[in-house]
Coordinates of N, CA and C in Angstrom, one line a residue:
X1 N 125.7 147.6 83.7 CA 126.5 146.1 84.1 C 127.3 145.6 83.0
X2 N 128.4 144.9 83.3 CA 129.0 144.3 82.0 C 128.7 143.6 81.1
X3 N 128.0 142.5 82.0 CA 127.0 141.4 81.3 C 126.4 141.9 80.4
X4 N 125.4 143.0 80.7 CA 124.4 143.6 80.0 C 125.1 144.1 78.4
X5 N 126.4 144.3 78.4 CA 126.9 144.9 77.1 C 127.2 143.8 76.2
X6 N 126.9 144.1 75.2 CA 127.6 143.2 73.9 C 129.0 143.3 74.0
X7 N 129.4 142.2 73.1 CA 131.2 142.2 72.6 C 131.4 143.3 72.1
X8 N 130.7 144.1 71.0 CA 130.9 145.0 70.1 C 130.9 146.1 71.0
X9 N 129.8 146.3 72.3 CA 130.0 147.6 73.1 C 131.3 147.7 73.6
X10 N 132.0 146.3 74.2 CA 132.8 146.4 75.0 C 134.1 146.7 74.4
X11 N 134.0 146.3 73.2 CA 135.2 146.3 72.3 C 135.3 147.9 72.2
X12 N 134.3 148.3 71.7 CA 134.2 149.7 71.4 C 134.8 150.8 72.3
X13 N 134.3 150.5 73.9 CA 135.0 151.0 74.9 C 136.4 151.2 75.2
X14 N 136.5 149.8 74.8 CA 138.3 149.8 75.1 C 139.3 150.4 73.9
X15 N 138.5 150.3 72.7 CA 139.1 151.2 71.7 C 139.1 152.8 72.2
X16 N 138.3 153.2 72.7 CA 138.3 154.5 73.0 C 138.9 154.8 74.0
X17 N 139.0 154.0 75.3 CA 140.3 154.2 76.1 C 141.6 154.3 75.9
X18 N 141.7 153.4 74.6 CA 143.2 153.3 74.0 C 143.2 154.8 73.5
X19 N 142.7 155.4 72.4 CA 142.4 156.6 72.0 C 142.8 157.6 73.0
X20 N 142.1 157.5 74.0 CA 141.9 158.6 75.1 C 143.5 158.7 75.5
X21 N 143.9 157.3 75.9 CA 145.4 157.6 76.5 C 146.5 157.8 75.3
X22 N 146.4 157.7 74.1 CA 147.0 158.5 73.1 C 147.4 159.8 73.3
X23 N 146.6 160.6 73.8 CA 146.9 161.8 73.7 C 147.9 162.4 74.9
X24 N 148.6 161.2 75.6 CA 149.8 161.3 76.2 C 151.0 160.2 75.5
X25 N 150.9 160.2 74.2 CA 151.9 159.2 73.8 C 153.1 160.1 73.4
X26 N 154.2 159.3 73.5 CA 154.2 158.2 73.8 C 154.5 157.8 75.2
X27 N 154.1 158.7 76.3 CA 154.6 158.2 77.6 C 153.6 157.4 78.3
X28 N 152.1 157.2 77.5 CA 151.4 156.2 78.2 C 151.8 154.8 77.8
X29 N 152.9 154.5 76.8 CA 153.3 153.2 76.4 C 154.2 152.6 77.1
X30 N 155.1 153.6 77.9 CA 156.2 153.5 78.6 C 156.0 153.5 80.2
X31 N 154.5 153.6 80.3 CA 153.9 153.8 81.6 C 153.0 152.7 81.9
X32 N 152.9 151.7 80.8 CA 151.7 150.9 80.8 C 152.5 149.2 81.1
X33 N 152.0 148.7 82.0 CA 153.0 147.3 82.1 C 152.2 146.0 81.6
X34 N 151.0 146.2 81.2 CA 150.5 144.9 80.3 C 150.8 144.8 78.9
X35 N 151.6 143.6 78.5 CA 152.0 144.0 76.9 C 151.0 143.8 76.1
X36 N 150.0 143.4 76.4 CA 148.8 143.6 75.4 C 148.2 145.0 75.2
X37 N 148.1 145.5 76.3 CA 147.5 147.1 76.6 C 148.8 147.8 75.5
X38 N 149.9 147.6 75.8 CA 151.1 148.3 75.2 C 151.1 147.9 73.6
X39 N 150.9 146.8 73.2 CA 150.6 146.4 72.0 C 149.5 147.4 71.5
X40 N 148.5 147.4 71.8 CA 147.3 148.0 71.5 C 147.3 149.7 71.2
X41 N 148.3 149.9 72.2 CA 148.7 151.5 72.0 C 149.6 151.6 71.1
X42 N 150.7 150.8 70.6 CA 151.1 151.1 69.7 C 150.7 150.8 68.3
X43 N 149.6 149.8 68.1 CA 148.7 149.6 67.0 C 148.1 150.8 66.7
X44 N 147.3 151.7 67.7 CA 146.6 152.6 67.4 C 147.8 153.9 66.9
X45 N 148.9 154.1 67.7 CA 149.6 155.1 67.6 C 150.0 155.0 66.0
X46 N 150.1 153.6 65.5 CA 150.8 153.6 64.1 C 149.6 154.1 63.0
X47 N 148.2 153.6 63.4 CA 147.0 154.0 62.9 C 147.0 155.4 62.7
X48 N 147.2 156.1 63.8 CA 146.8 157.7 64.0 C 148.1 158.5 63.3
X49 N 149.2 157.7 62.5 CA 150.3 158.3 62.4 C 151.1 159.1 63.0
X50 N 151.2 158.7 64.4 CA 152.1 159.3 65.4 C 153.1 158.9 65.5
X51 N 154.4 159.9 65.4 CA 155.7 159.6 65.7 C 156.3 158.6 64.6
X52 N 155.8 158.6 63.3 CA 155.9 157.1 62.3 C 157.4 156.8 62.6
X53 N 158.4 157.9 62.6 CA 159.7 157.1 62.5 C 160.1 156.3 63.7
X54 N 159.8 156.7 64.9 CA 160.1 156.2 66.1 C 159.5 154.8 66.1
X55 N 158.0 155.0 65.4 CA 157.3 153.5 65.8 C 158.1 152.2 64.9
X56 N 158.3 152.7 63.9 CA 159.1 151.3 63.2 C 160.3 150.7 64.2
X57 N 161.1 151.6 64.6 CA 162.1 150.9 65.7 C 161.2 150.6 67.0
X58 N 160.5 151.3 67.3 CA 159.6 150.7 68.5 C 159.0 149.4 68.5
X59 N 158.4 149.5 67.4 CA 157.7 148.0 67.2 C 159.0 147.0 67.1
X60 N 160.0 147.1 66.4 CA 161.2 145.8 66.2 C 161.3 145.6 67.5
X61 N 161.4 146.6 68.5 CA 161.9 146.2 69.9 C 160.9 145.7 70.6
X62 N 159.8 146.0 70.3 CA 158.8 145.5 71.1 C 158.7 144.4 70.7
X63 N 158.7 143.8 69.6 CA 158.4 142.4 69.3 C 159.7 141.3 69.5
X64 N 160.9 142.2 70.0 CA 162.1 141.2 70.5 C 161.4 141.0 71.8
X65 N 161.1 142.0 72.6 CA 160.4 141.7 73.6 C 159.5 140.8 74.0
X66 N 158.2 141.0 73.5 CA 157.2 140.2 73.4 C 156.9 139.4 72.1
X67 N 157.4 138.4 72.0 CA 157.2 137.5 70.9 C 155.6 137.2 70.9
X68 N 155.3 136.9 69.3 CA 154.1 136.8 69.3 C 153.6 134.9 69.7
X69 N 154.8 134.1 69.3 CA 154.4 132.9 69.8 C 155.3 132.7 71.1
X70 N 155.4 131.1 71.4 CA 156.3 130.9 72.1 C 155.9 130.5 73.6
X71 N 156.6 130.4 74.4 CA 156.3 130.2 75.9 C 156.9 131.5 76.5
X72 N 157.9 132.4 75.9 CA 158.4 133.4 76.9 C 157.5 134.6 76.6
X73 N 157.4 135.3 78.0 CA 156.1 136.4 77.7 C 156.6 137.7 77.5
X74 N 158.1 137.4 78.3 CA 159.0 138.7 78.2 C 160.4 138.4 78.0
X75 N 161.0 138.5 77.0 CA 162.1 138.2 76.7 C 163.2 139.2 77.5
X76 N 162.8 140.5 78.1 CA 163.7 141.4 78.7 C 163.8 141.0 79.8
X77 N 162.6 140.2 80.6 CA 162.7 139.8 81.7 C 163.6 138.9 81.8
X78 N 163.3 137.8 81.0 CA 164.2 136.2 80.6 C 165.7 137.0 80.8
X79 N 166.3 137.9 79.9 CA 167.2 138.4 79.6 C 168.2 138.6 81.5
X80 N 167.2 139.4 82.2 CA 167.3 139.7 83.4 C 167.9 138.4 84.2
X81 N 167.0 137.4 84.0 CA 167.0 136.3 85.0 C 168.2 135.5 84.2
X82 N 168.8 135.5 83.0 CA 169.9 134.4 82.5 C 170.9 135.2 83.0
X83 N 171.2 136.5 83.0 CA 172.5 137.4 83.8 C 172.2 137.3 85.3
X84 N 171.3 137.2 86.0 CA 171.3 137.0 87.4 C 172.0 135.2 87.7
X85 N 171.4 134.1 86.7 CA 172.0 133.0 87.2 C 173.6 133.0 86.6
X86 N 173.5 133.5 85.5 CA 175.1 133.6 85.3 C 175.7 134.3 86.3
X87 N 175.9 135.2 86.5 CA 176.4 135.9 88.0 C 176.5 135.7 89.2
X88 N 175.3 134.7 89.8 CA 175.4 133.7 90.9 C 176.0 132.5 90.5
X89 N 176.6 132.0 89.3 CA 177.1 130.8 89.5 C 178.1 130.9 88.8
X90 N 178.9 131.8 88.8 CA 180.2 132.3 88.0 C 181.4 131.4 88.7
X91 N 181.0 131.1 90.1 CA 181.9 130.3 91.0 C 181.5 129.0 91.2
X92 N 180.6 128.6 90.4 CA 180.2 127.1 90.9 C 180.6 126.4 90.1
X93 N 180.2 125.2 90.0 CA 180.7 123.8 89.1 C 180.5 124.1 87.8
X94 N 179.1 125.0 87.3 CA 179.2 125.3 85.9 C 179.4 126.7 85.6
X95 N 180.3 127.1 86.5 CA 180.7 128.5 86.4 C 181.5 129.0 85.3
X96 N 182.4 129.8 85.5 CA 183.0 130.2 84.4 C 182.8 131.8 83.9
X97 N 183.6 132.4 83.3 CA 183.8 133.6 83.1 C 183.2 133.9 81.0
X98 N 182.7 132.7 80.9 CA 182.6 133.2 79.2 C 181.4 134.0 79.1
X99 N 181.9 135.2 78.3 CA 181.1 136.5 78.1 C 180.0 136.2 77.3
X100 N 180.1 135.3 76.3 CA 178.9 134.7 75.9 C 177.5 134.6 77.1
X101 N 177.7 134.4 77.9 CA 176.7 134.1 79.0 C 175.8 135.2 79.0
X102 N 176.6 136.6 79.2 CA 175.9 137.7 79.3 C 176.0 138.3 77.8
X103 N 176.5 138.3 76.7 CA 176.5 139.1 75.7 C 175.4 138.3 74.9
X104 N 175.1 137.0 74.9 CA 173.9 136.4 74.1 C 172.2 137.0 74.2
X105 N 172.3 136.7 75.6 CA 170.7 137.6 76.3 C 170.6 138.4 75.9
X106 N 171.9 139.6 76.2 CA 171.4 141.2 75.6 C 171.6 141.4 74.3
X107 N 172.2 140.8 73.5 CA 172.5 140.4 71.9 C 170.9 140.3 71.6
X108 N 170.3 139.2 72.0 CA 168.7 138.9 71.7 C 167.7 140.0 71.9
X109 N 167.9 140.8 72.9 CA 166.8 141.9 73.4 C 167.0 143.3 72.4
X110 N 168.2 143.2 71.6 CA 168.4 144.5 71.0 C 169.5 145.2 70.6
X111 N 170.6 144.5 71.6 CA 172.1 145.0 71.4 C 172.7 144.5 70.3
X112 N 172.1 143.4 69.6 CA 172.8 142.9 68.4 C 173.2 144.1 67.2
X113 N 172.0 145.1 67.2 CA 172.0 145.9 66.4 C 172.2 147.3 66.5
X114 N 172.5 147.4 68.1 CA 173.1 148.3 68.3 C 174.5 149.3 67.7
X115 N 174.4 150.5 67.2 CA 175.1 151.2 66.9 C 175.2 152.5 66.8
X116 N 175.4 153.3 66.1 CA 175.5 154.7 66.2 C 174.3 155.3 66.1
X117 N 173.3 154.8 65.5 CA 172.1 155.1 65.0 C 171.3 156.1 66.8
X118 N 171.5 157.3 67.0 CA 170.8 157.7 68.0 C 169.4 157.4 68.5
X119 N 168.6 157.4 67.3 CA 167.1 157.0 67.8 C 167.1 155.8 68.2
X120 N 167.4 154.7 67.6 CA 167.5 153.5 68.0 C 167.9 153.0 69.5
X121 N 169.1 153.9 69.8 CA 169.8 153.9 71.2 C 168.4 154.3 71.9
X122 N 168.3 155.5 71.8 CA 167.2 156.1 72.8 C 165.9 155.3 72.8
X123 N 165.5 154.6 72.1 CA 164.3 153.8 72.3 C 164.3 152.6 73.1
X124 N 166.0 151.8 72.8 CA 166.1 150.7 73.4 C 166.4 151.2 74.9
X125 N 166.8 152.3 75.1 CA 167.1 152.8 76.6 C 165.9 152.7 77.1
X126 N 164.8 153.5 76.6 CA 163.6 153.5 77.2 C 162.9 152.2 77.2
X127 N 162.9 151.0 76.5 CA 162.4 149.7 76.9 C 163.2 149.1 78.0
X128 N 164.7 149.4 77.9 CA 165.6 149.1 79.2 C 164.7 149.5 80.6
X129 N 164.4 151.2 80.3 CA 164.1 151.5 81.5 C 162.9 151.2 82.1
X130 N 161.9 150.8 81.0 CA 160.4 150.2 81.4 C 160.9 149.0 82.2
X131 N 161.8 148.1 81.6 CA 161.9 146.4 82.4 C 162.5 147.3 83.7
X132 N 163.3 148.1 83.9 CA 163.9 148.4 85.3 C 162.5 149.0 86.3
X133 N 161.9 149.5 85.9 CA 161.0 150.2 86.6 C 159.9 149.1 86.9
X134 N 159.7 148.0 85.8 CA 158.7 146.9 86.0 C 159.3 145.9 87.1
X135 N 160.5 145.8 86.9 CA 161.1 144.5 88.0 C 161.1 145.2 89.4
X136 N 161.5 146.5 89.4 CA 161.5 147.3 90.9 C 159.8 146.9 91.2
X137 N 159.1 146.9 90.4 CA 157.6 147.0 91.1 C 157.2 145.7 91.5
X138 N 157.6 145.0 90.8 CA 157.5 143.3 90.5 C 158.0 142.8 92.4
X139 N 159.1 143.6 92.5 CA 159.8 143.3 94.0 C 159.0 143.5 94.8
X140 N 158.7 144.9 94.9 CA 158.1 145.5 95.7 C 156.7 144.8 96.0
X141 N 156.2 144.3 95.2 CA 154.5 143.6 95.1 C 154.6 142.0 95.6
X142 N 156.0 141.4 95.5 CA 156.2 139.9 96.1 C 156.2 139.7 97.2
X143 N 155.6 139.0 97.7 CA 155.5 138.9 99.1 C 156.8 137.7 99.6
X144 N 157.2 136.9 98.8 CA 158.3 136.2 98.9 C 159.7 136.9 98.9
X145 N 159.7 138.2 98.0 CA 160.6 138.6 98.0 C 160.9 139.6 99.4
X146 N 160.1 140.0 99.7 CA 160.2 141.1 100.6 C 160.3 140.4 102.2
X147 N 160.1 138.9 102.1 CA 159.8 138.3 103.4 C 161.3 137.9 104.1
X148 N 161.5 137.8 105.2 CA 162.7 137.4 105.9 C 162.9 135.9 105.7
X149 N 163.8 135.4 106.3 CA 164.2 134.1 106.3 C 163.0 132.9 107.0
X150 N 162.9 132.1 106.5 CA 161.4 131.4 106.9 C 160.6 131.9 106.6
X151 N 160.1 133.2 106.4 CA 158.8 133.8 106.1 C 158.7 134.5 107.9
X152 N 159.2 134.4 108.3 CA 159.2 134.9 109.6 C 159.0 136.5 109.6
X153 N 157.9 137.2 109.3 CA 157.7 138.8 109.1 C 158.3 139.0 107.3
X154 N 158.6 140.8 107.5 CA 158.9 141.1 106.3 C 160.0 142.1 106.3
X155 N 160.6 142.3 105.4 CA 161.9 143.2 105.6 C 161.2 144.6 105.8
X156 N 161.9 145.5 106.5 CA 161.2 146.9 106.2 C 161.5 147.5 105.0
X157 N 161.2 148.8 105.0 CA 161.0 149.3 103.6 C 162.4 149.6 103.1
X158 N 163.2 150.3 104.3 CA 164.6 150.8 104.0 C 165.2 149.5 103.2
X159 N 165.5 148.3 104.0 CA 166.0 147.1 104.0 C 165.4 146.0 102.8
X160 N 164.2 146.5 102.5 CA 163.5 146.4 101.1 C 164.3 147.0 100.1
X161 N 164.4 148.3 100.2 CA 165.0 149.1 98.9 C 166.4 148.5 99.0
X162 N 167.3 148.5 99.8 CA 168.5 148.3 99.9 C 168.7 146.5 99.0
X163 N 167.7 145.6 99.1 CA 168.0 144.4 98.6 C 167.6 144.3 97.1
X164 N 166.6 145.2 97.2 CA 166.4 145.7 95.4 C 167.4 146.5 94.8
X165 N 168.3 147.4 95.9 CA 169.0 147.9 95.0 C 170.6 147.2 94.8
X166 N 170.7 146.5 95.8 CA 171.6 145.3 95.4 C 171.6 144.4 94.2
X167 N 170.2 144.0 93.9 CA 170.2 143.2 92.7 C 170.6 144.3 91.9
X168 N 170.0 145.4 91.8 CA 169.9 146.2 90.6 C 171.5 146.4 90.5
X169 N 172.4 146.7 91.1 CA 173.4 147.0 91.2 C 174.1 145.7 90.6
X170 N 174.0 144.3 90.9 CA 174.7 143.4 90.1 C 174.3 143.3 88.8
X171 N 173.0 143.6 88.5 CA 172.7 143.3 87.0 C 172.9 144.4 86.3
X172 N 173.0 145.4 86.7 CA 173.3 146.7 85.9 C 174.9 147.0 85.9
X173 N 175.5 146.6 86.9 CA 177.2 147.1 87.0 C 178.3 145.7 87.0
X174 N 177.8 145.1 88.4 CA 178.9 144.1 88.8 C 178.7 142.9 87.6
X175 N 177.8 142.7 87.0 CA 177.6 141.5 85.8 C 178.5 141.8 84.5
X176 N 178.4 142.7 84.2 CA 178.9 143.3 83.2 C 180.7 143.4 83.4
X177 N 180.9 144.0 84.6 CA 182.4 143.9 84.8 C 182.7 142.3 85.4
X178 N 182.2 141.9 85.7 CA 182.6 140.3 85.9 C 183.4 139.6 85.0
X179 N 182.1 139.5 83.7 CA 182.6 138.9 82.4 C 182.9 139.8 81.4
X180 N 183.5 141.0 82.1 CA 184.1 142.3 81.2 C 183.6 142.5 79.8
X181 N 182.5 143.0 79.9 CA 181.6 142.9 78.5 C 181.1 144.4 78.7
X182 N 181.9 145.2 79.2 CA 181.0 146.8 79.4 C 180.9 147.0 78.0
X183 N 181.8 147.8 77.1 CA 181.6 148.4 75.9 C 180.1 148.9 75.5
X184 N 179.6 148.5 74.5 CA 178.3 148.9 74.2 C 177.1 148.5 75.1
X185 N 177.1 147.6 76.1 CA 176.4 147.0 77.0 C 176.3 148.3 78.1
X186 N 177.0 149.1 78.3 CA 176.7 150.1 79.3 C 175.1 150.9 79.2
X187 N 174.9 150.8 78.0 CA 173.3 151.5 77.8 C 172.7 150.7 78.7
X188 N 172.5 149.1 78.9 CA 171.8 148.5 80.0 C 172.3 149.3 81.4
X189 N 173.6 149.3 81.6 CA 173.7 150.1 82.7 C 173.0 151.1 83.1
X190 N 173.2 152.1 82.2 CA 172.7 153.5 82.3 C 171.1 153.4 82.4
X191 N 170.4 152.5 81.8 CA 169.1 152.8 81.6 C 168.7 152.0 83.4
X192 N 169.4 150.7 83.5 CA 168.5 150.2 84.9 C 168.8 150.9 86.4
X193 N 170.0 151.4 86.3 CA 170.7 152.8 87.2 C 169.3 153.8 87.1
X194 N 169.2 154.4 86.1 CA 167.8 155.5 86.0 C 166.8 155.3 86.7
X195 N 166.4 153.6 86.2 CA 165.3 153.0 86.6 C 165.1 152.9 88.2
X196 N 166.4 152.5 88.9 CA 166.2 152.3 89.9 C 166.1 153.8 91.0
X197 N 167.3 154.6 90.3 CA 167.1 155.9 91.2 C 165.8 156.8 91.0
X198 N 165.1 156.6 89.9 CA 163.9 157.3 89.7 C 162.5 156.4 90.7
X199 N 162.8 155.4 90.6 CA 161.8 154.2 91.6 C 161.9 154.9 93.3
X200 N 163.3 155.0 93.6 CA 163.8 154.9 94.8 C 164.8 156.4 95.1
X201 N 164.1 157.8 94.8 CA 165.2 158.9 94.9 C 165.3 159.0 96.0
X202 N 165.3 158.2 97.2 CA 166.0 158.4 98.8 C 167.1 157.5 98.5
X203 N 167.2 156.5 97.8 CA 168.4 155.7 97.7 C 169.3 156.1 96.6
X204 N 169.0 157.2 95.9 CA 169.8 156.9 94.3 C 171.3 157.6 95.0
X205 N 171.5 158.3 96.2 CA 172.8 158.9 96.2 C 173.7 157.6 97.1
X206 N 173.1 156.4 97.7 CA 174.0 155.2 97.8 C 174.1 154.2 96.5
X207 N 173.2 154.4 95.7 CA 173.5 153.5 94.6 C 174.6 153.8 93.6
X208 N 174.7 154.8 93.1 CA 175.3 155.7 92.2 C 177.0 155.5 92.8

């Protein structure tokens, strides 16, 4: 019974679970949704000396995504929402096509330092792919997202996948084209497209 265990025993069990999961490093890191568990996995991987060259970059990207202080828990999700707002408001009163509305949130999550370093590109791609898989999962779980107008029933599975796909297409492709900022930001497109197609392989042919 958990209440009968000391905090030391519970901590030891948690640490043992983290070490067990490290047998599948770094896949375990990119399959985990909880930021604190991901941090623990990365901490332990560094202690064990696993993929040290990658982990230096991985840590930098991780801290861009999950700042240790402040109200924003996931800056990658924030960037998604910022781009969605820019795209949906492009023709409104406060619209316009100022590229900074797209480049600023993307630069803040790692694109500012994107160059020719293939390792950095690869690890940023993996983190963006993780964002895509996470966002698709959240959409599937959100009762409001899959509800019909006025909450009268729910979308069928194919229509829900299509709705998610439409948003992914807007965020992965259309917003970059609309604001004319493709260039180095195509890594964003590639990672989110791959995430959607892997999450819903039956919809991949219609998406690409």
